[in-house]
PDB file of C-alpha atoms in Angstrom:
ATOM      1  CA  MET A   9      48.798  56.803 -26.305  1.00 64.00           C
ATOM      2  CA  ALA A  10      48.713  53.109 -25.195  1.00 75.00           C
ATOM      3  CA  GLY A  11      50.550  50.671 -27.124  1.00 79.00           C
ATOM      4  CA  ILE A  12      50.199  46.723 -27.430  1.00 80.00           C
ATOM      5  CA  GLN A  13      52.891  46.354 -24.650  1.00 83.00           C
ATOM      6  CA  ASP A  14      50.788  48.465 -22.352  1.00 86.00           C
ATOM      7  CA  VAL A  15      47.826  46.220 -23.027  1.00 87.00           C
ATOM      8  CA  ALA A  16      50.030  43.118 -22.345  1.00 88.00           C
ATOM      9  CA  ARG A  17      51.289  44.464 -19.305  1.00 90.00           C
ATOM     10  CA  GLN A  18      48.034  45.423 -17.875  1.00 89.00           C
ATOM     11  CA  ALA A  19      46.446  42.100 -18.921  1.00 91.00           C
ATOM     12  CA  GLY A  20      49.079  40.083 -17.500  1.00 92.00           C
ATOM     13  CA  VAL A  21      50.152  38.249 -20.657  1.00 89.00           C
ATOM     14  CA  SER A  22      52.457  38.517 -23.417  1.00 87.00           C
ATOM     15  CA  GLN A  23      52.317  40.775 -26.654  1.00 80.00           C
ATOM     16  CA  SER A  24      51.947  37.784 -28.592  1.00 79.00           C
ATOM     17  CA  THR A  25      48.932  36.699 -26.890  1.00 84.00           C
ATOM     18  CA  VAL A  26      47.383  40.163 -27.342  1.00 80.00           C
ATOM     19  CA  SER A  27      48.185  39.956 -31.135  1.00 74.00           C
ATOM     20  CA  TYR A  28      46.332  36.448 -31.134  1.00 73.00           C
ATOM     21  CA  VAL A  29      43.431  37.884 -29.375  1.00 74.00           C
ATOM     22  CA  LEU A  30      43.141  40.509 -32.073  1.00 70.00           C
ATOM     23  CA  SER A  31      43.925  38.269 -34.961  1.00 59.00           C
ATOM     24  CA  GLY A  32      41.995  35.179 -33.890  1.00 57.00           C
ATOM     25  CA  ARG A  33      44.778  33.219 -35.510  1.00 57.00           C
ATOM     26  CA  ARG A  34      45.421  30.812 -32.358  1.00 67.00           C
ATOM     27  CA  PRO A  35      42.732  29.758 -29.673  1.00 74.00           C
ATOM     28  CA  ILE A  36      42.919  31.774 -26.383  1.00 80.00           C
ATOM     29  CA  SER A  37      41.054  30.737 -23.262  1.00 85.00           C
ATOM     30  CA  GLU A  38      37.810  32.780 -22.761  1.00 81.00           C
ATOM     31  CA  ALA A  39      39.195  34.160 -19.322  1.00 87.00           C
ATOM     32  CA  THR A  40      42.570  35.482 -21.003  1.00 87.00           C
ATOM     33  CA  ARG A  41      40.708  36.853 -23.945  1.00 81.00           C
ATOM     34  CA  GLU A  42      38.407  38.760 -21.648  1.00 85.00           C
ATOM     35  CA  ARG A  43      41.423  40.244 -19.608  1.00 90.00           C
ATOM     36  CA  VAL A  44      42.859  41.365 -22.794  1.00 86.00           C
ATOM     37  CA  LEU A  45      39.698  43.034 -24.227  1.00 84.00           C
ATOM     38  CA  LYS A  46      39.107  44.756 -20.797  1.00 87.00           C
ATOM     39  CA  ALA A  47      42.838  46.051 -20.762  1.00 87.00           C
ATOM     40  CA  ILE A  48      42.186  47.403 -24.476  1.00 83.00           C
ATOM     41  CA  LYS A  49      39.131  49.136 -23.380  1.00 81.00           C
ATOM     42  CA  ASP A  50      40.499  50.468 -20.252  1.00 86.00           C
ATOM     43  CA  LEU A  51      43.679  51.932 -22.061  1.00 86.00           C
ATOM     44  CA  ASN A  52      41.608  53.163 -25.061  1.00 80.00           C
ATOM     45  CA  TYR A  53      44.109  51.217 -27.040  1.00 77.00           C
ATOM     46  CA  ARG A  54      43.568  51.516 -30.861  1.00 67.00           C
ATOM     47  CA  PRO A  55      45.152  48.626 -32.909  1.00 61.00           C
ATOM     48  CA  HIS A  56      47.255  49.197 -36.084  1.00 56.00           C
ATOM     49  CA  ALA A  57      45.142  48.912 -39.190  1.00 51.00           C
ATOM     50  CA  GLY A  58      46.676  45.609 -40.248  1.00 50.00           C
ATOM     51  CA  ALA A  59      45.800  44.007 -36.802  1.00 50.00           C
ATOM     52  CA  ARG A  60      42.148  45.306 -37.058  1.00 49.00           C
ATOM     53  CA  ALA A  61      41.973  43.703 -40.556  1.00 51.00           C
ATOM     54  CA  LEU A  62      43.364  40.208 -39.277  1.00 47.00           C
ATOM     55  CA  ALA A  63      40.633  40.195 -36.529  1.00 48.00           C
ATOM     56  CA  SER A  64      37.846  41.053 -38.643  1.00 51.00           C
ATOM     57  CA  SER A  65      38.949  39.829 -42.150  1.00 62.00           C
ATOM     58  CA  THR A  66      38.594  43.438 -43.429  1.00 78.00           C
ATOM     59  CA  THR A  67      40.730  46.477 -43.804  1.00 84.00           C
ATOM     60  CA  HIS A  68      38.237  49.033 -43.132  1.00 89.00           C
ATOM     61  CA  VAL A  69      39.721  50.995 -46.394  1.00 93.00           C
ATOM     62  CA  MET A  70      37.791  51.361 -49.767  1.00 96.00           C
ATOM     63  CA  GLY A  71      39.827  51.995 -52.921  1.00 96.00           C
ATOM     64  CA  LEU A  72      38.805  55.219 -54.825  1.00 97.00           C
ATOM     65  CA  VAL A  73      40.024  54.855 -58.527  1.00 96.00           C
ATOM     66  CA  THR A  74      40.452  58.234 -59.936  1.00 93.00           C
ATOM     67  CA  PRO A  75      42.629  58.341 -62.885  1.00 87.00           C
ATOM     68  CA  LEU A  76      44.400  61.677 -63.532  1.00 81.00           C
ATOM     69  CA  ARG A  77      43.938  61.815 -67.266  1.00 83.00           C
ATOM     70  CA  PRO A  78      44.226  64.869 -69.509  1.00 81.00           C
ATOM     71  CA  GLY A  79      41.125  67.137 -69.580  1.00 81.00           C
ATOM     72  CA  VAL A  80      39.881  65.723 -66.176  1.00 84.00           C
ATOM     73  CA  ASN A  81      38.597  68.704 -64.003  1.00 86.00           C
ATOM     74  CA  VAL A  82      40.194  68.256 -60.617  1.00 87.00           C
ATOM     75  CA  ASP A  83      37.678  70.803 -59.093  1.00 89.00           C
ATOM     76  CA  VAL A  84      34.667  68.645 -60.288  1.00 92.00           C
ATOM     77  CA  ILE A  85      36.338  65.320 -59.218  1.00 93.00           C
ATOM     78  CA  MET A  86      36.822  66.619 -55.558  1.00 93.00           C
ATOM     79  CA  GLN A  87      32.963  67.448 -55.438  1.00 94.00           C
ATOM     80  CA  PHE A  88      32.702  63.522 -55.527  1.00 96.00           C
ATOM     81  CA  VAL A  89      35.642  62.706 -53.444  1.00 96.00           C
ATOM     82  CA  ALA A  90      34.304  64.901 -50.668  1.00 96.00           C
ATOM     83  CA  GLY A  91      31.075  62.987 -50.714  1.00 97.00           C
ATOM     84  CA  ILE A  92      32.958  59.647 -50.752  1.00 97.00           C
ATOM     85  CA  ALA A  93      35.444  60.525 -48.031  1.00 96.00           C
ATOM     86  CA  THR A  94      32.835  62.040 -45.569  1.00 96.00           C
ATOM     87  CA  ARG A  95      30.493  59.238 -46.008  1.00 96.00           C
ATOM     88  CA  ALA A  96      33.107  56.569 -45.646  1.00 95.00           C
ATOM     89  CA  ARG A  97      33.999  58.014 -42.419  1.00 94.00           C
ATOM     90  CA  THR A  98      30.399  57.211 -41.006  1.00 94.00           C
ATOM     91  CA  TYR A  99      31.159  53.629 -41.621  1.00 92.00           C
ATOM     92  CA  ASP A 100      34.630  53.820 -39.963  1.00 90.00           C
ATOM     93  CA  TYR A 101      36.275  53.518 -43.273  1.00 93.00           C
ATOM     94  CA  ASP A 102      39.293  55.128 -44.797  1.00 93.00           C
ATOM     95  CA  VAL A 103      39.744  55.884 -48.372  1.00 96.00           C
ATOM     96  CA  LEU A 104      42.864  54.607 -50.533  1.00 95.00           C
ATOM     97  CA  LEU A 105      43.527  56.720 -53.726  1.00 93.00           C
ATOM     98  CA  VAL A 106      44.280  54.721 -56.933  1.00 93.00           C
ATOM     99  CA  THR A 107      45.265  56.998 -59.787  1.00 89.00           C
ATOM    100  CA  GLU A 108      46.599  54.573 -62.278  1.00 88.00           C
ATOM    101  CA  GLN A 109      44.859  54.959 -65.664  1.00 84.00           C
ATOM    102  CA  ASP A 110      44.577  51.383 -66.407  1.00 86.00           C
ATOM    103  CA  ALA A 111      43.917  48.269 -64.341  1.00 89.00           C
ATOM    104  CA  ARG A 112      47.270  47.348 -62.993  1.00 87.00           C
ATOM    105  CA  GLY A 113      46.805  49.693 -60.119  1.00 88.00           C
ATOM    106  CA  ILE A 114      43.398  48.079 -59.194  1.00 92.00           C
ATOM    107  CA  GLU A 115      44.893  44.454 -59.447  1.00 89.00           C
ATOM    108  CA  SER A 116      47.943  45.327 -57.226  1.00 86.00           C
ATOM    109  CA  VAL A 117      45.715  46.902 -54.519  1.00 87.00           C
ATOM    110  CA  SER A 118      43.367  43.799 -54.638  1.00 84.00           C
ATOM    111  CA  LEU A 119      46.053  41.123 -54.709  1.00 80.00           C
ATOM    112  CA  ARG A 120      47.774  42.997 -51.720  1.00 77.00           C
ATOM    113  CA  SER A 121      44.141  42.776 -49.853  1.00 78.00           C
ATOM    114  CA  MET A 122      44.675  46.597 -48.936  1.00 86.00           C
ATOM    115  CA  VAL A 123      40.920  47.486 -49.475  1.00 92.00           C
ATOM    116  CA  ASP A 124      37.437  45.587 -49.006  1.00 92.00           C
ATOM    117  CA  GLY A 125      35.997  47.276 -52.408  1.00 94.00           C
ATOM    118  CA  PHE A 126      36.540  49.780 -54.962  1.00 97.00           C
ATOM    119  CA  ILE A 127      34.645  53.045 -56.119  1.00 98.00           C
ATOM    120  CA  VAL A 128      35.720  53.593 -59.804  1.00 97.00           C
ATOM    121  CA  MET A 129      35.385  57.012 -61.493  1.00 96.00           C
ATOM    122  CA  ASP A 130      36.192  58.493 -64.869  1.00 94.00           C
ATOM    123  CA  VAL A 131      34.310  55.496 -66.529  1.00 96.00           C
ATOM    124  CA  GLU A 132      34.407  55.162 -70.305  1.00 96.00           C
ATOM    125  CA  ALA A 133      31.732  53.869 -72.475  1.00 95.00           C
ATOM    126  CA  ARG A 134      33.841  50.773 -73.279  1.00 95.00           C
ATOM    127  CA  ASP A 135      36.261  50.856 -70.153  1.00 95.00           C
ATOM    128  CA  ALA A 136      38.974  48.397 -70.363  1.00 94.00           C
ATOM    129  CA  ARG A 137      39.156  48.089 -66.326  1.00 95.00           C
ATOM    130  CA  LEU A 138      35.572  46.576 -66.238  1.00 96.00           C
ATOM    131  CA  PRO A 139      36.939  42.800 -66.891  1.00 94.00           C
ATOM    132  CA  THR A 140      39.385  43.130 -63.978  1.00 93.00           C
ATOM    133  CA  LEU A 141      36.841  44.542 -61.816  1.00 94.00           C
ATOM    134  CA  ALA A 142      34.387  41.899 -62.610  1.00 92.00           C
ATOM    135  CA  LYS A 143      36.951  39.119 -61.542  1.00 90.00           C
ATOM    136  CA  LEU A 144      37.934  40.507 -58.212  1.00 90.00           C
ATOM    137  CA  ARG A 145      36.943  39.125 -54.951  1.00 86.00           C
ATOM    138  CA  GLN A 146      36.319  42.603 -53.739  1.00 90.00           C
ATOM    139  CA  PRO A 147      32.880  44.233 -54.877  1.00 93.00           C
ATOM    140  CA  SER A 148      33.072  47.599 -56.789  1.00 95.00           C
ATOM    141  CA  VAL A 149      30.803  50.550 -57.486  1.00 97.00           C
ATOM    142  CA  LEU A 150      31.220  52.577 -60.717  1.00 98.00           C
ATOM    143  CA  ILE A 151      30.512  56.356 -60.840  1.00 98.00           C
ATOM    144  CA  GLY A 152      29.679  56.237 -64.407  1.00 97.00           C
ATOM    145  CA  LEU A 153      27.679  54.291 -66.754  1.00 96.00           C
ATOM    146  CA  PRO A 154      29.470  52.206 -69.422  1.00 96.00           C
ATOM    147  CA  ASP A 155      27.663  50.713 -72.345  1.00 95.00           C
ATOM    148  CA  ASP A 156      27.829  47.298 -70.817  1.00 94.00           C
ATOM    149  CA  PRO A 157      28.451  47.201 -67.156  1.00 94.00           C
ATOM    150  CA  GLY A 158      27.611  43.546 -66.740  1.00 92.00           C
ATOM    151  CA  ASN A 159      27.175  42.765 -63.100  1.00 90.00           C
ATOM    152  CA  LEU A 160      28.815  45.679 -61.776  1.00 94.00           C
ATOM    153  CA  SER A 161      26.978  48.350 -59.891  1.00 95.00           C
ATOM    154  CA  CYS A 162      26.617  51.869 -61.096  1.00 97.00           C
ATOM    155  CA  ILE A 163      25.552  55.178 -60.128  1.00 98.00           C
ATOM    156  CA  ASP A 164      25.730  58.376 -62.114  1.00 97.00           C
ATOM    157  CA  PHE A 165      24.098  61.616 -63.070  1.00 98.00           C
ATOM    158  CA  ASP A 166      21.423  61.245 -65.917  1.00 98.00           C
ATOM    159  CA  PHE A 167      23.397  63.240 -68.362  1.00 98.00           C
ATOM    160  CA  GLU A 168      21.389  62.094 -71.514  1.00 98.00           C
ATOM    161  CA  THR A 169      18.290  63.627 -69.811  1.00 98.00           C
ATOM    162  CA  ALA A 170      20.170  66.721 -68.662  1.00 98.00           C
ATOM    163  CA  GLY A 171      21.256  67.178 -72.327  1.00 98.00           C
ATOM    164  CA  ARG A 172      17.587  66.865 -73.353  1.00 98.00           C
ATOM    165  CA  LEU A 173      16.358  69.335 -70.677  1.00 98.00           C
ATOM    166  CA  ALA A 174      18.880  71.936 -71.760  1.00 98.00           C
ATOM    167  CA  VAL A 175      17.860  72.048 -75.363  1.00 98.00           C
ATOM    168  CA  ARG A 176      14.139  71.749 -74.275  1.00 98.00           C
ATOM    169  CA  ARG A 177      14.663  74.931 -72.019  1.00 97.00           C
ATOM    170  CA  LEU A 178      16.440  76.870 -74.940  1.00 97.00           C
ATOM    171  CA  ALA A 179      13.805  75.824 -77.526  1.00 97.00           C
ATOM    172  CA  GLU A 180      10.972  76.746 -75.462  1.00 96.00           C
ATOM    173  CA  GLY A 181      12.712  80.275 -75.127  1.00 94.00           C
ATOM    174  CA  GLY A 182      12.245  80.562 -78.772  1.00 96.00           C
ATOM    175  CA  HIS A 183      15.913  79.508 -80.030  1.00 96.00           C
ATOM    176  CA  THR A 184      16.052  77.601 -83.344  1.00 97.00           C
ATOM    177  CA  GLN A 185      19.899  77.378 -83.359  1.00 97.00           C
ATOM    178  CA  VAL A 186      22.048  76.206 -80.398  1.00 98.00           C
ATOM    179  CA  ALA A 187      25.479  75.193 -79.649  1.00 98.00           C
ATOM    180  CA  LEU A 188      26.903  72.772 -77.356  1.00 98.00           C
ATOM    181  CA  ILE A 189      30.041  73.785 -75.717  1.00 97.00           C
ATOM    182  CA  GLY A 190      31.454  70.557 -74.321  1.00 96.00           C
ATOM    183  CA  PRO A 191      34.336  69.070 -72.702  1.00 95.00           C
ATOM    184  CA  PRO A 192      38.036  69.174 -74.191  1.00 94.00           C
ATOM    185  CA  PRO A 193      38.668  66.838 -77.106  1.00 93.00           C
ATOM    186  CA  GLU A 194      40.738  64.403 -75.241  1.00 93.00           C
ATOM    187  CA  VAL A 195      37.767  63.735 -73.058  1.00 93.00           C
ATOM    188  CA  LEU A 196      35.446  63.046 -76.123  1.00 91.00           C
ATOM    189  CA  SER A 197      38.087  61.034 -78.045  1.00 92.00           C
ATOM    190  CA  ARG A 198      38.707  58.321 -75.141  1.00 92.00           C
ATOM    191  CA  GLY A 199      34.916  57.754 -75.177  1.00 94.00           C
ATOM    192  CA  THR A 200      34.247  59.149 -71.497  1.00 95.00           C
ATOM    193  CA  SER A 201      30.782  57.963 -70.711  1.00 96.00           C
ATOM    194  CA  TYR A 202      29.292  61.168 -69.259  1.00 96.00           C
ATOM    195  CA  ALA A 203      30.353  63.318 -72.376  1.00 96.00           C
ATOM    196  CA  ILE A 204      28.981  60.798 -74.745  1.00 96.00           C
ATOM    197  CA  ARG A 205      25.604  60.648 -73.011  1.00 97.00           C
ATOM    198  CA  MET A 206      25.313  64.382 -72.697  1.00 97.00           C
ATOM    199  CA  ALA A 207      26.067  64.923 -76.275  1.00 97.00           C
ATOM    200  CA  ARG A 208      23.530  62.241 -77.161  1.00 98.00           C
ATOM    201  CA  GLY A 209      20.670  63.721 -75.216  1.00 98.00           C
ATOM    202  CA  VAL A 210      21.391  67.141 -76.721  1.00 98.00           C
ATOM    203  CA  LYS A 211      21.314  65.748 -80.276  1.00 98.00           C
ATOM    204  CA  HIS A 212      18.253  63.872 -79.718  1.00 98.00           C
ATOM    205  CA  GLU A 213      16.124  66.689 -78.286  1.00 98.00           C
ATOM    206  CA  ALA A 214      17.434  69.123 -80.849  1.00 98.00           C
ATOM    207  CA  ALA A 215      16.289  66.773 -83.626  1.00 98.00           C
ATOM    208  CA  ALA A 216      13.040  66.274 -82.014  1.00 98.00           C
ATOM    209  CA  ARG A 217      12.318  69.913 -81.714  1.00 97.00           C
ATOM    210  CA  ASN A 218      13.791  70.719 -85.241  1.00 97.00           C
ATOM    211  CA  VAL A 219      16.434  72.874 -83.609  1.00 98.00           C
ATOM    212  CA  GLY A 220      19.940  73.502 -85.437  1.00 98.00           C
ATOM    213  CA  LEU A 221      22.758  72.213 -83.312  1.00 98.00           C
ATOM    214  CA  GLN A 222      26.505  73.019 -83.449  1.00 98.00           C
ATOM    215  CA  GLU A 223      28.725  70.929 -81.260  1.00 97.00           C
ATOM    216  CA  VAL A 224      32.189  72.205 -80.017  1.00 97.00           C
ATOM    217  CA  ALA A 225      34.723  70.724 -77.881  1.00 95.00           C
ATOM    218  CA  CYS A 226      36.391  73.212 -75.779  1.00 94.00           C
ATOM    219  CA  GLU A 227      39.513  73.194 -73.815  1.00 91.00           C
ATOM    220  CA  ASP A 228      39.702  73.725 -70.153  1.00 85.00           C
ATOM    221  CA  ASP A 229      40.767  77.351 -70.772  1.00 83.00           C
ATOM    222  CA  PRO A 230      38.604  80.518 -70.363  1.00 85.00           C
ATOM    223  CA  VAL A 231      40.331  82.502 -73.162  1.00 87.00           C
ATOM    224  CA  ALA A 232      39.816  79.496 -75.546  1.00 88.00           C
ATOM    225  CA  ALA A 233      36.232  79.478 -74.590  1.00 91.00           C
ATOM    226  CA  SER A 234      35.757  83.127 -75.107  1.00 89.00           C
ATOM    227  CA  LEU A 235      36.951  82.926 -78.610  1.00 91.00           C
ATOM    228  CA  ILE A 236      34.447  79.875 -79.218  1.00 94.00           C
ATOM    229  CA  VAL A 237      31.700  82.095 -78.175  1.00 93.00           C
ATOM    230  CA  ASP A 238      32.470  84.717 -80.851  1.00 92.00           C
ATOM    231  CA  ASP A 239      32.535  82.070 -83.391  1.00 94.00           C
ATOM    232  CA  VAL A 240      29.326  80.075 -82.533  1.00 95.00           C
ATOM    233  CA  ILE A 241      27.299  83.328 -82.279  1.00 94.00           C
ATOM    234  CA  ALA A 242      28.768  84.373 -85.604  1.00 94.00           C
ATOM    235  CA  ALA A 243      27.374  80.943 -86.781  1.00 96.00           C
ATOM    236  CA  GLY A 244      23.981  82.116 -85.896  1.00 96.00           C
ATOM    237  CA  ASN A 245      23.660  80.260 -82.616  1.00 96.00           C
ATOM    238  CA  THR A 246      21.393  82.344 -80.079  1.00 95.00           C
ATOM    239  CA  GLY A 247      21.305  79.531 -77.151  1.00 96.00           C
ATOM    240  CA  LEU A 248      24.066  77.877 -75.539  1.00 97.00           C
ATOM    241  CA  VAL A 249      24.639  74.674 -73.641  1.00 97.00           C
ATOM    242  CA  VAL A 250      27.745  74.836 -71.646  1.00 96.00           C
ATOM    243  CA  HIS A 251      29.176  71.357 -70.231  1.00 96.00           C
ATOM    244  CA  ASN A 252      32.466  72.501 -69.405  1.00 94.00           C
ATOM    245  CA  GLU A 253      33.015  74.096 -65.944  1.00 91.00           C
ATOM    246  CA  SER A 254      36.581  75.555 -66.677  1.00 90.00           C
ATOM    247  CA  ALA A 255      35.208  77.185 -69.760  1.00 91.00           C
ATOM    248  CA  LEU A 256      32.347  78.756 -68.470  1.00 90.00           C
ATOM    249  CA  PRO A 257      33.925  81.789 -66.789  1.00 89.00           C
ATOM    250  CA  GLY A 258      35.334  82.519 -70.481  1.00 91.00           C
ATOM    251  CA  VAL A 259      31.895  82.127 -71.797  1.00 92.00           C
ATOM    252  CA  LEU A 260      30.338  84.290 -69.610  1.00 89.00           C
ATOM    253  CA  SER A 261      33.010  87.039 -70.021  1.00 88.00           C
ATOM    254  CA  ALA A 262      32.315  86.980 -73.639  1.00 90.00           C
ATOM    255  CA  LEU A 263      28.767  87.312 -73.417  1.00 90.00           C
ATOM    256  CA  THR A 264      28.997  90.209 -70.941  1.00 87.00           C
ATOM    257  CA  ARG A 265      31.542  91.871 -73.221  1.00 87.00           C
ATOM    258  CA  ARG A 266      28.983  91.459 -76.152  1.00 85.00           C
ATOM    259  CA  ALA A 267      26.058  92.578 -74.039  1.00 80.00           C
ATOM    260  CA  THR A 268      28.265  95.909 -73.140  1.00 81.00           C
ATOM    261  CA  ASN A 269      28.690  96.588 -76.904  1.00 84.00           C
ATOM    262  CA  GLY A 270      25.012  96.285 -77.508  1.00 80.00           C
ATOM    263  CA  ALA A 271      24.868  92.910 -79.030  1.00 82.00           C
ATOM    264  CA  ASP A 272      21.603  90.617 -78.875  1.00 84.00           C
ATOM    265  CA  PRO A 273      21.390  88.634 -75.802  1.00 85.00           C
ATOM    266  CA  VAL A 274      22.102  84.894 -75.857  1.00 90.00           C
ATOM    267  CA  GLU A 275      20.830  82.257 -73.564  1.00 93.00           C
ATOM    268  CA  VAL A 276      23.081  79.955 -71.506  1.00 94.00           C
ATOM    269  CA  VAL A 277      22.100  76.744 -69.893  1.00 96.00           C
ATOM    270  CA  ALA A 278      25.229  75.423 -67.776  1.00 95.00           C
ATOM    271  CA  VAL A 279      25.409  71.961 -66.674  1.00 96.00           C
ATOM    272  CA  GLY A 280      27.842  71.187 -63.860  1.00 92.00           C
ATOM    273  CA  PRO A 281      28.173  71.343 -59.982  1.00 91.00           C
ATOM    274  CA  LYS A 282      26.247  74.284 -58.851  1.00 86.00           C
ATOM    275  CA  SER A 283      28.744  75.356 -56.194  1.00 81.00           C
ATOM    276  CA  LEU A 284      31.465  75.649 -59.001  1.00 75.00           C
ATOM    277  CA  LEU A 285      29.349  77.876 -61.447  1.00 74.00           C
ATOM    278  CA  LEU A 286      29.856  81.394 -61.061  1.00 63.00           C
ATOM    279  CA  ALA A 287      27.113  83.886 -60.560  1.00 57.00           C
ATOM    280  CA  PRO A 288      26.417  85.188 -63.808  1.00 58.00           C
ATOM    281  CA  LEU A 289      26.180  88.625 -65.299  1.00 62.00           C
ATOM    282  CA  VAL A 290      24.211  87.411 -67.948  1.00 67.00           C
ATOM    283  CA  PRO A 291      20.984  85.311 -67.838  1.00 72.00           C
ATOM    284  CA  MET A 292      21.840  81.664 -67.009  1.00 87.00           C
ATOM    285  CA  SER A 293      19.974  78.531 -66.182  1.00 93.00           C
ATOM    286  CA  VAL A 294      21.816  75.676 -64.316  1.00 93.00           C
ATOM    287  CA  ILE A 295      21.424  72.095 -64.240  1.00 96.00           C
ATOM    288  CA  ASP A 296      23.142  71.020 -60.930  1.00 95.00           C
ATOM    289  CA  ILE A 297      25.276  67.860 -60.875  1.00 96.00           C
ATOM    290  CA  PRO A 298      25.075  66.810 -57.333  1.00 96.00           C
ATOM    291  CA  GLY A 299      28.701  65.248 -57.054  1.00 95.00           C
ATOM    292  CA  THR A 300      28.765  65.255 -53.305  1.00 96.00           C
ATOM    293  CA  THR A 301      25.513  63.301 -53.010  1.00 96.00           C
ATOM    294  CA  ILE A 302      26.539  61.044 -55.821  1.00 97.00           C
ATOM    295  CA  GLY A 303      29.670  60.279 -54.235  1.00 97.00           C
ATOM    296  CA  ALA A 304      28.127  59.390 -50.747  1.00 97.00           C
ATOM    297  CA  THR A 305      25.573  57.356 -52.367  1.00 97.00           C
ATOM    298  CA  ALA A 306      28.360  55.171 -54.096  1.00 97.00           C
ATOM    299  CA  VAL A 307      29.737  54.402 -50.773  1.00 97.00           C
ATOM    300  CA  ASP A 308      26.396  53.279 -49.357  1.00 96.00           C
ATOM    301  CA  MET A 309      25.874  51.011 -52.459  1.00 95.00           C
ATOM    302  CA  LEU A 310      29.506  49.603 -51.758  1.00 95.00           C
ATOM    303  CA  MET A 311      28.717  49.084 -48.017  1.00 93.00           C
ATOM    304  CA  ALA A 312      25.499  47.272 -48.814  1.00 91.00           C
ATOM    305  CA  GLN A 313      27.472  44.722 -51.167  1.00 90.00           C
ATOM    306  CA  LEU A 314      30.145  44.356 -48.459  1.00 89.00           C
ATOM    307  CA  LYS A 315      27.311  43.299 -45.914  1.00 84.00           C
ATOM    308  CA  GLU A 316      25.973  40.988 -48.492  1.00 75.00           C
ATOM    309  CA  SER A 317      22.760  42.826 -48.330  1.00 65.00           C
ATOM    310  CA  GLY A 318      23.017  44.517 -51.707  1.00 65.00           C
ATOM    311  CA  LEU A 319      22.700  43.219 -55.261  1.00 73.00           C
ATOM    312  CA  PRO A 320      24.260  44.780 -58.093  1.00 81.00           C
ATOM    313  CA  GLU A 321      22.106  47.809 -59.270  1.00 90.00           C
ATOM    314  CA  ARG A 322      22.265  50.883 -61.493  1.00 93.00           C
ATOM    315  CA  ARG A 323      21.033  54.375 -60.331  1.00 95.00           C
ATOM    316  CA  LEU A 324      20.768  57.414 -62.270  1.00 96.00           C
ATOM    317  CA  VAL A 325      20.214  60.851 -60.576  1.00 96.00           C
ATOM    318  CA  ALA A 326      17.476  62.734 -62.276  1.00 97.00           C
ATOM    319  CA  PRO A 327      18.533  66.303 -63.488  1.00 97.00           C
ATOM    320  CA  ARG A 328      16.233  69.478 -63.245  1.00 94.00           C
ATOM    321  CA  VAL A 329      16.684  72.863 -64.662  1.00 93.00           C
ATOM    322  CA  GLN A 330      17.202  75.635 -62.087  1.00 88.00           C
TER     323      GLN A 330
END
């Protein structure tokens, strides 16, 4: 692989001159500049990322803020990350992972000019990172919908409508008492936006249809989920909305066991990325969360802002029952 010294030798200039051509930090005659650029092309030289950044005033890197908090389902997060990383490459961008839970990591990366913009995940309803993001020179896109995003761009799945659709499906199936088996308690206690909006949609639709509702926070543990199923069915629930991908296998296992023992059937509506949901042995409807598509769209939105052709916007991906 050619290095900067090879380019300098072929162009008949010093290495510093090659650097100045790449960075634009000093005036170089047009004839010399053309010789250097021709040598770069002939040798297929790829400048170091730092040199490219100086030359274009960009880093060609975007920051992906994904705090590794308790209760976060890594498999679900990776659906979004795959969409982000794949689409970023189509723009010739790399992705820098920022895992700090507060705004300090974002501030550090921004001040050091390591990225051109940020995509921020695991957004809370009242997210403490938003004031920092609003002040940065780099634009950002939230995957999530806080209570007040201000001038920040957002994209997310429409969890509130998904909750309504799930209860509607069960109510139309004749169920008058349903349970929502939701994310772990810590996800709810810190005010994670998607969990709050999902629960709100379930509550509103249940109230509108005069359907009894039991809400249960469930750990990311199939065994715990199996025990919860026994409890909610004993409480009279005949329909389940499951918004916890890690708990779903335990839910289905418990229902399969009950069906084998001759118990009355229980209808399930599962909400999550379809590729992560097991093929059930009991009847189950699915509301797919297209994480890969949402991640890719977040990249498109960020790139539009970087090109100064995109204004802050909010997008919600419409759900449907499958």
